[in-house]
C-alpha cells in the first residue's frame, strides 16, 4: 500500500535519527511533523513504527521501508542537482516533491542512470538497492560520460549535462539527443564520434558533458 507523502517524510526523519545518528528512536516533540498528524496513525496501523513514551521507533518491517524511503529522497536530490542542474533550496524542494514518484522500480532506473551513486549531494550515504548489487557483480557501469568509452565503443545517449546554452544547442545540432545511438571513433587528440551517418569532433570538456548508456 502506497504511503502518504507525510508518512514517508516521517520515515525519512526517523531513519536519520535512529539509524544514522544511532539513537534507535526519534523524539516526537523534535519531529517537524506534528505528533497529532494522522500520518503517525497511518504508520502505526501498517505496523511500520511503534510509538511509546513520547518516542517513535521502527518496527522490523518499517526499518526496510525507511531505508528505501531515504534512498528515494537522496536519489531525487542527485537527479535534481546532477542532471537537471537545480541547486540550492529550489533543488531540495523539488527533490522532496519528486521522491514520492520514485516507486515501483522507477528508483532503480534513476539509480542506474546516475551510475549507482554512493552519496547524495550533501555527502550522506544512499542505501544501495538491488540494482547496485547487480551492477557490481556484472561490472555494468550504467550511464557514463563519453570520455569513459574507448574507441570502438558505442551506446545510447542518456542526457547532456551542461549549463551553457550555446554548448547545448551545438550538441543538439549534431544530433546528440537522448535516445540516439553514438559511437566513439577516436579519443585523442580530440574526441571524434558518429551519430547517425555523420561524424563530429569535440574537445574533452564537451565530451564529459555527454552521458551514454552502454
PDB file of C-alpha atoms in Angstrom:
ATOM      1  CA  UNK A   1       0.000   0.000   0.000  1.00  0.00           C
ATOM      2  CA  UNK A   2       1.332   3.409  -1.025  1.00  0.00           C
ATOM      3  CA  UNK A   3       2.106   5.632   1.961  1.00  0.00           C
ATOM      4  CA  UNK A   4       1.117   9.278   2.108  1.00  0.00           C
ATOM      5  CA  UNK A   5       3.809  11.878   1.490  1.00  0.00           C
ATOM      6  CA  UNK A   6       3.821  12.891   5.156  1.00  0.00           C
ATOM      7  CA  UNK A   7       4.183   9.300   6.302  1.00  0.00           C
ATOM      8  CA  UNK A   8       7.238   8.922   4.056  1.00  0.00           C
ATOM      9  CA  UNK A   9       8.697  12.150   5.469  1.00  0.00           C
ATOM     10  CA  UNK A  10       8.304  10.742   8.989  1.00  0.00           C
ATOM     11  CA  UNK A  11      10.142   7.576   7.950  1.00  0.00           C
ATOM     12  CA  UNK A  12      12.970   9.680   6.498  1.00  0.00           C
ATOM     13  CA  UNK A  13      13.342  11.695   9.700  1.00  0.00           C
ATOM     14  CA  UNK A  14      13.202   8.540  11.813  1.00  0.00           C
ATOM     15  CA  UNK A  15      15.836   6.854   9.651  1.00  0.00           C
ATOM     16  CA  UNK A  16      18.225   9.763  10.112  1.00  0.00           C
ATOM     17  CA  UNK A  17      17.720   9.849  13.891  1.00  0.00           C
ATOM     18  CA  UNK A  18      17.615   6.143  14.674  1.00  0.00           C
ATOM     19  CA  UNK A  19      19.948   4.639  12.069  1.00  0.00           C
ATOM     20  CA  UNK A  20      22.434   7.316  11.035  1.00  0.00           C
ATOM     21  CA  UNK A  21      22.749   9.081  14.370  1.00  0.00           C
ATOM     22  CA  UNK A  22      22.477   5.803  16.223  1.00  0.00           C
ATOM     23  CA  UNK A  23      19.825   6.774  18.761  1.00  0.00           C
ATOM     24  CA  UNK A  24      17.489   3.899  17.866  1.00  0.00           C
ATOM     25  CA  UNK A  25      14.464   6.226  18.054  1.00  0.00           C
ATOM     26  CA  UNK A  26      13.288   9.790  17.465  1.00  0.00           C
ATOM     27  CA  UNK A  27      11.688  12.185  19.944  1.00  0.00           C
ATOM     28  CA  UNK A  28       8.191  13.081  18.802  1.00  0.00           C
ATOM     29  CA  UNK A  29       8.482  16.654  20.034  1.00  0.00           C
ATOM     30  CA  UNK A  30      11.554  17.135  17.825  1.00  0.00           C
ATOM     31  CA  UNK A  31       9.908  15.889  14.634  1.00  0.00           C
ATOM     32  CA  UNK A  32       8.979  18.526  12.062  1.00  0.00           C
ATOM     33  CA  UNK A  33       5.560  16.927  11.558  1.00  0.00           C
ATOM     34  CA  UNK A  34       3.186  17.479  14.475  1.00  0.00           C
ATOM     35  CA  UNK A  35       2.679  14.450  16.720  1.00  0.00           C
ATOM     36  CA  UNK A  36      -1.102  14.672  16.179  1.00  0.00           C
ATOM     37  CA  UNK A  37      -0.807  14.299  12.410  1.00  0.00           C
ATOM     38  CA  UNK A  38      -2.807  11.320  11.004  1.00  0.00           C
ATOM     39  CA  UNK A  39       0.341  10.110   9.242  1.00  0.00           C
ATOM     40  CA  UNK A  40       1.605   8.664  12.549  1.00  0.00           C
ATOM     41  CA  UNK A  41      -1.569   6.598  12.872  1.00  0.00           C
ATOM     42  CA  UNK A  42      -1.136   5.503   9.255  1.00  0.00           C
ATOM     43  CA  UNK A  43       2.354   4.165  10.001  1.00  0.00           C
ATOM     44  CA  UNK A  44       1.250   2.508  13.245  1.00  0.00           C
ATOM     45  CA  UNK A  45      -1.738   0.866  11.557  1.00  0.00           C
ATOM     46  CA  UNK A  46       0.593  -0.711   8.993  1.00  0.00           C
ATOM     47  CA  UNK A  47       2.919  -1.950  11.755  1.00  0.00           C
ATOM     48  CA  UNK A  48       5.826   0.115  10.432  1.00  0.00           C
ATOM     49  CA  UNK A  49       6.510   2.098  13.613  1.00  0.00           C
ATOM     50  CA  UNK A  50       5.807   1.913  17.320  1.00  0.00           C
ATOM     51  CA  UNK A  51       5.086   4.972  19.439  1.00  0.00           C
ATOM     52  CA  UNK A  52       5.580   4.899  23.188  1.00  0.00           C
ATOM     53  CA  UNK A  53       6.688   7.295  25.927  1.00  0.00           C
ATOM     54  CA  UNK A  54       6.951  10.228  23.555  1.00  0.00           C
ATOM     55  CA  UNK A  55       9.290   8.395  21.206  1.00  0.00           C
ATOM     56  CA  UNK A  56       8.879   6.728  17.816  1.00  0.00           C
ATOM     57  CA  UNK A  57      10.695   3.508  16.919  1.00  0.00           C
ATOM     58  CA  UNK A  58      10.989   1.420  13.778  1.00  0.00           C
ATOM     59  CA  UNK A  59       9.381  -1.982  13.732  1.00  0.00           C
ATOM     60  CA  UNK A  60      11.300  -4.557  11.616  1.00  0.00           C
ATOM     61  CA  UNK A  61       9.110  -4.009   8.548  1.00  0.00           C
ATOM     62  CA  UNK A  62       9.330  -0.257   8.968  1.00  0.00           C
ATOM     63  CA  UNK A  63      13.124  -0.187   9.040  1.00  0.00           C
ATOM     64  CA  UNK A  64      13.341  -1.520   5.479  1.00  0.00           C
ATOM     65  CA  UNK A  65      10.622   0.877   4.359  1.00  0.00           C
ATOM     66  CA  UNK A  66      12.553   3.722   5.964  1.00  0.00           C
ATOM     67  CA  UNK A  67      15.750   2.644   4.208  1.00  0.00           C
ATOM     68  CA  UNK A  68      14.042   2.655   0.829  1.00  0.00           C
ATOM     69  CA  UNK A  69      12.351   5.995   1.534  1.00  0.00           C
ATOM     70  CA  UNK A  70      15.621   7.749   2.363  1.00  0.00           C
ATOM     71  CA  UNK A  71      17.168   6.085  -0.706  1.00  0.00           C
ATOM     72  CA  UNK A  72      14.476   7.569  -2.973  1.00  0.00           C
ATOM     73  CA  UNK A  73      14.909  11.017  -1.403  1.00  0.00           C
ATOM     74  CA  UNK A  74      18.669  11.092  -1.916  1.00  0.00           C
ATOM     75  CA  UNK A  75      18.439   9.736  -5.446  1.00  0.00           C
ATOM     76  CA  UNK A  76      15.959  12.531  -6.191  1.00  0.00           C
ATOM     77  CA  UNK A  77      18.479  15.040  -4.833  1.00  0.00           C
ATOM     78  CA  UNK A  78      21.150  13.623  -7.126  1.00  0.00           C
ATOM     79  CA  UNK A  79      18.823  13.774 -10.118  1.00  0.00           C
ATOM     80  CA  UNK A  80      17.818  17.384  -9.456  1.00  0.00           C
ATOM     81  CA  UNK A  81      21.355  18.651  -8.910  1.00  0.00           C
ATOM     82  CA  UNK A  82      23.485  16.442 -11.167  1.00  0.00           C
ATOM     83  CA  UNK A  83      21.224  16.061 -14.195  1.00  0.00           C
ATOM     84  CA  UNK A  84      18.671  18.876 -14.087  1.00  0.00           C
ATOM     85  CA  UNK A  85      21.120  21.350 -12.509  1.00  0.00           C
ATOM     86  CA  UNK A  86      18.535  22.592  -9.990  1.00  0.00           C
ATOM     87  CA  UNK A  87      20.538  23.529  -6.927  1.00  0.00           C
ATOM     88  CA  UNK A  88      20.224  25.191  -3.553  1.00  0.00           C
ATOM     89  CA  UNK A  89      16.902  25.471  -1.769  1.00  0.00           C
ATOM     90  CA  UNK A  90      14.973  25.060  -5.017  1.00  0.00           C
ATOM     91  CA  UNK A  91      16.744  21.759  -5.686  1.00  0.00           C
ATOM     92  CA  UNK A  92      15.908  20.497  -2.186  1.00  0.00           C
ATOM     93  CA  UNK A  93      12.234  21.422  -2.580  1.00  0.00           C
ATOM     94  CA  UNK A  94      11.957  19.779  -5.995  1.00  0.00           C
ATOM     95  CA  UNK A  95      13.714  16.654  -4.712  1.00  0.00           C
ATOM     96  CA  UNK A  96      11.203  16.396  -1.848  1.00  0.00           C
ATOM     97  CA  UNK A  97       8.356  16.577  -4.349  1.00  0.00           C
ATOM     98  CA  UNK A  98       9.890  14.167  -6.852  1.00  0.00           C
ATOM     99  CA  UNK A  99      10.969  11.467  -4.417  1.00  0.00           C
ATOM    100  CA  UNK A 100       7.363  10.374  -3.867  1.00  0.00           C
ATOM    101  CA  UNK A 101       7.155   9.367  -7.538  1.00  0.00           C
ATOM    102  CA  UNK A 102      10.141   7.009  -7.376  1.00  0.00           C
ATOM    103  CA  UNK A 103       8.213   3.840  -6.647  1.00  0.00           C
ATOM    104  CA  UNK A 104       7.677   0.504  -8.391  1.00  0.00           C
ATOM    105  CA  UNK A 105      11.109   0.248  -9.955  1.00  0.00           C
ATOM    106  CA  UNK A 106      11.468   3.884 -11.022  1.00  0.00           C
ATOM    107  CA  UNK A 107      14.124   4.388  -8.330  1.00  0.00           C
ATOM    108  CA  UNK A 108      16.218   1.578  -9.868  1.00  0.00           C
ATOM    109  CA  UNK A 109      16.056   3.211 -13.299  1.00  0.00           C
ATOM    110  CA  UNK A 110      17.103   6.582 -11.859  1.00  0.00           C
ATOM    111  CA  UNK A 111      19.871   4.919  -9.834  1.00  0.00           C
ATOM    112  CA  UNK A 112      21.194   3.174 -12.957  1.00  0.00           C
ATOM    113  CA  UNK A 113      21.059   6.406 -14.957  1.00  0.00           C
ATOM    114  CA  UNK A 114      23.081   8.125 -12.222  1.00  0.00           C
ATOM    115  CA  UNK A 115      25.598   5.249 -12.208  1.00  0.00           C
ATOM    116  CA  UNK A 116      24.630   3.969  -8.738  1.00  0.00           C
ATOM    117  CA  UNK A 117      25.849   6.914  -6.611  1.00  0.00           C
ATOM    118  CA  UNK A 118      27.045   6.138  -3.075  1.00  0.00           C
ATOM    119  CA  UNK A 119      26.199   9.524  -1.564  1.00  0.00           C
ATOM    120  CA  UNK A 120      23.746  12.384  -2.005  1.00  0.00           C
ATOM    121  CA  UNK A 121      24.979  15.892  -2.991  1.00  0.00           C
ATOM    122  CA  UNK A 122      25.341  16.661   0.741  1.00  0.00           C
ATOM    123  CA  UNK A 123      27.669  13.695   1.260  1.00  0.00           C
ATOM    124  CA  UNK A 124      25.168  11.480   3.088  1.00  0.00           C
ATOM    125  CA  UNK A 125      25.037   7.770   2.155  1.00  0.00           C
ATOM    126  CA  UNK A 126      22.472   6.464  -0.311  1.00  0.00           C
ATOM    127  CA  UNK A 127      21.398   2.972   0.790  1.00  0.00           C
ATOM    128  CA  UNK A 128      22.145   0.609  -2.123  1.00  0.00           C
ATOM    129  CA  UNK A 129      19.366  -1.160  -3.985  1.00  0.00           C
ATOM    130  CA  UNK A 130      19.249  -4.492  -5.791  1.00  0.00           C
ATOM    131  CA  UNK A 131      20.302  -2.720  -8.987  1.00  0.00           C
ATOM    132  CA  UNK A 132      23.548  -1.598  -7.328  1.00  0.00           C
ATOM    133  CA  UNK A 133      24.467  -5.140  -6.332  1.00  0.00           C
ATOM    134  CA  UNK A 134      23.614  -6.471  -9.796  1.00  0.00           C
ATOM    135  CA  UNK A 135      25.747  -3.771 -11.439  1.00  0.00           C
ATOM    136  CA  UNK A 136      28.653  -4.546  -9.109  1.00  0.00           C
ATOM    137  CA  UNK A 137      28.511  -8.259  -9.925  1.00  0.00           C
ATOM    138  CA  UNK A 138      28.168  -7.758 -13.673  1.00  0.00           C
ATOM    139  CA  UNK A 139      30.657  -4.896 -13.943  1.00  0.00           C
ATOM    140  CA  UNK A 140      27.992  -2.807 -15.673  1.00  0.00           C
ATOM    141  CA  UNK A 141      28.856   0.865 -15.158  1.00  0.00           C
ATOM    142  CA  UNK A 142      25.429   2.039 -16.320  1.00  0.00           C
ATOM    143  CA  UNK A 143      25.481   5.631 -17.573  1.00  0.00           C
ATOM    144  CA  UNK A 144      28.954   7.143 -18.048  1.00  0.00           C
ATOM    145  CA  UNK A 145      30.465  10.236 -19.693  1.00  0.00           C
ATOM    146  CA  UNK A 146      31.555   9.809 -23.314  1.00  0.00           C
ATOM    147  CA  UNK A 147      35.137  10.181 -22.059  1.00  0.00           C
ATOM    148  CA  UNK A 148      34.818   6.784 -20.313  1.00  0.00           C
ATOM    149  CA  UNK A 149      34.276   4.987 -23.612  1.00  0.00           C
ATOM    150  CA  UNK A 150      37.088   3.542 -25.702  1.00  0.00           C
ATOM    151  CA  UNK A 151      37.342   3.926 -29.481  1.00  0.00           C
ATOM    152  CA  UNK A 152      35.025   1.357 -30.990  1.00  0.00           C
ATOM    153  CA  UNK A 153      32.545   1.506 -28.091  1.00  0.00           C
ATOM    154  CA  UNK A 154      29.008   2.687 -28.619  1.00  0.00           C
ATOM    155  CA  UNK A 155      25.837   3.261 -26.619  1.00  0.00           C
ATOM    156  CA  UNK A 156      22.628   5.255 -26.341  1.00  0.00           C
ATOM    157  CA  UNK A 157      22.772   8.907 -25.330  1.00  0.00           C
ATOM    158  CA  UNK A 158      21.169   9.278 -21.892  1.00  0.00           C
ATOM    159  CA  UNK A 159      21.418  13.028 -21.319  1.00  0.00           C
ATOM    160  CA  UNK A 160      23.564  16.135 -21.747  1.00  0.00           C
ATOM    161  CA  UNK A 161      24.829  17.842 -18.598  1.00  0.00           C
ATOM    162  CA  UNK A 162      25.790  21.458 -19.246  1.00  0.00           C
ATOM    163  CA  UNK A 163      24.817  24.915 -18.010  1.00  0.00           C
ATOM    164  CA  UNK A 164      25.978  26.520 -21.263  1.00  0.00           C
ATOM    165  CA  UNK A 165      23.018  27.003 -23.604  1.00  0.00           C
ATOM    166  CA  UNK A 166      25.318  27.521 -26.615  1.00  0.00           C
ATOM    167  CA  UNK A 167      27.024  24.188 -25.958  1.00  0.00           C
ATOM    168  CA  UNK A 168      23.650  22.530 -25.594  1.00  0.00           C
ATOM    169  CA  UNK A 169      22.451  23.953 -28.914  1.00  0.00           C
ATOM    170  CA  UNK A 170      25.684  22.929 -30.658  1.00  0.00           C
ATOM    171  CA  UNK A 171      25.437  19.341 -29.405  1.00  0.00           C
ATOM    172  CA  UNK A 172      21.754  19.103 -30.288  1.00  0.00           C
ATOM    173  CA  UNK A 173      22.540  20.351 -33.807  1.00  0.00           C
ATOM    174  CA  UNK A 174      24.996  17.439 -34.093  1.00  0.00           C
ATOM    175  CA  UNK A 175      22.200  15.024 -33.249  1.00  0.00           C
ATOM    176  CA  UNK A 176      23.360  14.470 -29.665  1.00  0.00           C
ATOM    177  CA  UNK A 177      19.888  13.845 -28.278  1.00  0.00           C
ATOM    178  CA  UNK A 178      18.656  11.391 -25.611  1.00  0.00           C
ATOM    179  CA  UNK A 179      17.933   8.011 -27.176  1.00  0.00           C
ATOM    180  CA  UNK A 180      20.174   8.448 -30.222  1.00  0.00           C
ATOM    181  CA  UNK A 181      22.963   5.941 -30.819  1.00  0.00           C
ATOM    182  CA  UNK A 182      26.514   7.280 -30.527  1.00  0.00           C
ATOM    183  CA  UNK A 183      29.790   5.571 -31.468  1.00  0.00           C
ATOM    184  CA  UNK A 184      33.210   6.774 -30.328  1.00  0.00           C
ATOM    185  CA  UNK A 185      35.764   6.622 -33.125  1.00  0.00           C
ATOM    186  CA  UNK A 186      38.738   8.465 -31.602  1.00  0.00           C
ATOM    187  CA  UNK A 187      39.686   9.760 -28.144  1.00  0.00           C
ATOM    188  CA  UNK A 188      42.930  11.678 -28.848  1.00  0.00           C
ATOM    189  CA  UNK A 189      43.832  14.455 -29.501  1.00  0.00           C
ATOM    190  CA  UNK A 190      40.121  15.220 -29.796  1.00  0.00           C
ATOM    191  CA  UNK A 191      37.015  13.079 -29.391  1.00  0.00           C
ATOM    192  CA  UNK A 192      35.519  12.021 -32.694  1.00  0.00           C
ATOM    193  CA  UNK A 193      32.140  10.314 -32.635  1.00  0.00           C
ATOM    194  CA  UNK A 194      29.438   9.217 -35.014  1.00  0.00           C
ATOM    195  CA  UNK A 195      25.722   9.894 -34.653  1.00  0.00           C
ATOM    196  CA  UNK A 196      23.623   8.531 -37.484  1.00  0.00           C
ATOM    197  CA  UNK A 197      25.659   8.905 -40.689  1.00  0.00           C
ATOM    198  CA  UNK A 198      27.612  11.975 -39.518  1.00  0.00           C
ATOM    199  CA  UNK A 199      30.918  12.299 -37.674  1.00  0.00           C
ATOM    200  CA  UNK A 200      31.923  15.158 -35.356  1.00  0.00           C
ATOM    201  CA  UNK A 201      34.982  16.234 -33.365  1.00  0.00           C
ATOM    202  CA  UNK A 202      34.769  17.878 -29.917  1.00  0.00           C
ATOM    203  CA  UNK A 203      37.168  18.608 -27.065  1.00  0.00           C
ATOM    204  CA  UNK A 204      37.365  16.616 -23.828  1.00  0.00           C
ATOM    205  CA  UNK A 205      35.396  19.222 -21.821  1.00  0.00           C
ATOM    206  CA  UNK A 206      32.400  18.879 -24.117  1.00  0.00           C
ATOM    207  CA  UNK A 207      32.795  15.091 -24.287  1.00  0.00           C
ATOM    208  CA  UNK A 208      32.490  14.929 -20.484  1.00  0.00           C
ATOM    209  CA  UNK A 209      29.064  16.534 -20.748  1.00  0.00           C
ATOM    210  CA  UNK A 210      27.603  13.778 -22.927  1.00  0.00           C
ATOM    211  CA  UNK A 211      26.365  10.830 -20.851  1.00  0.00           C
ATOM    212  CA  UNK A 212      25.943   7.484 -22.526  1.00  0.00           C
ATOM    213  CA  UNK A 213      24.146   4.287 -21.523  1.00  0.00           C
ATOM    214  CA  UNK A 214      26.303   1.378 -22.657  1.00  0.00           C
TER     215      UNK A 214
END
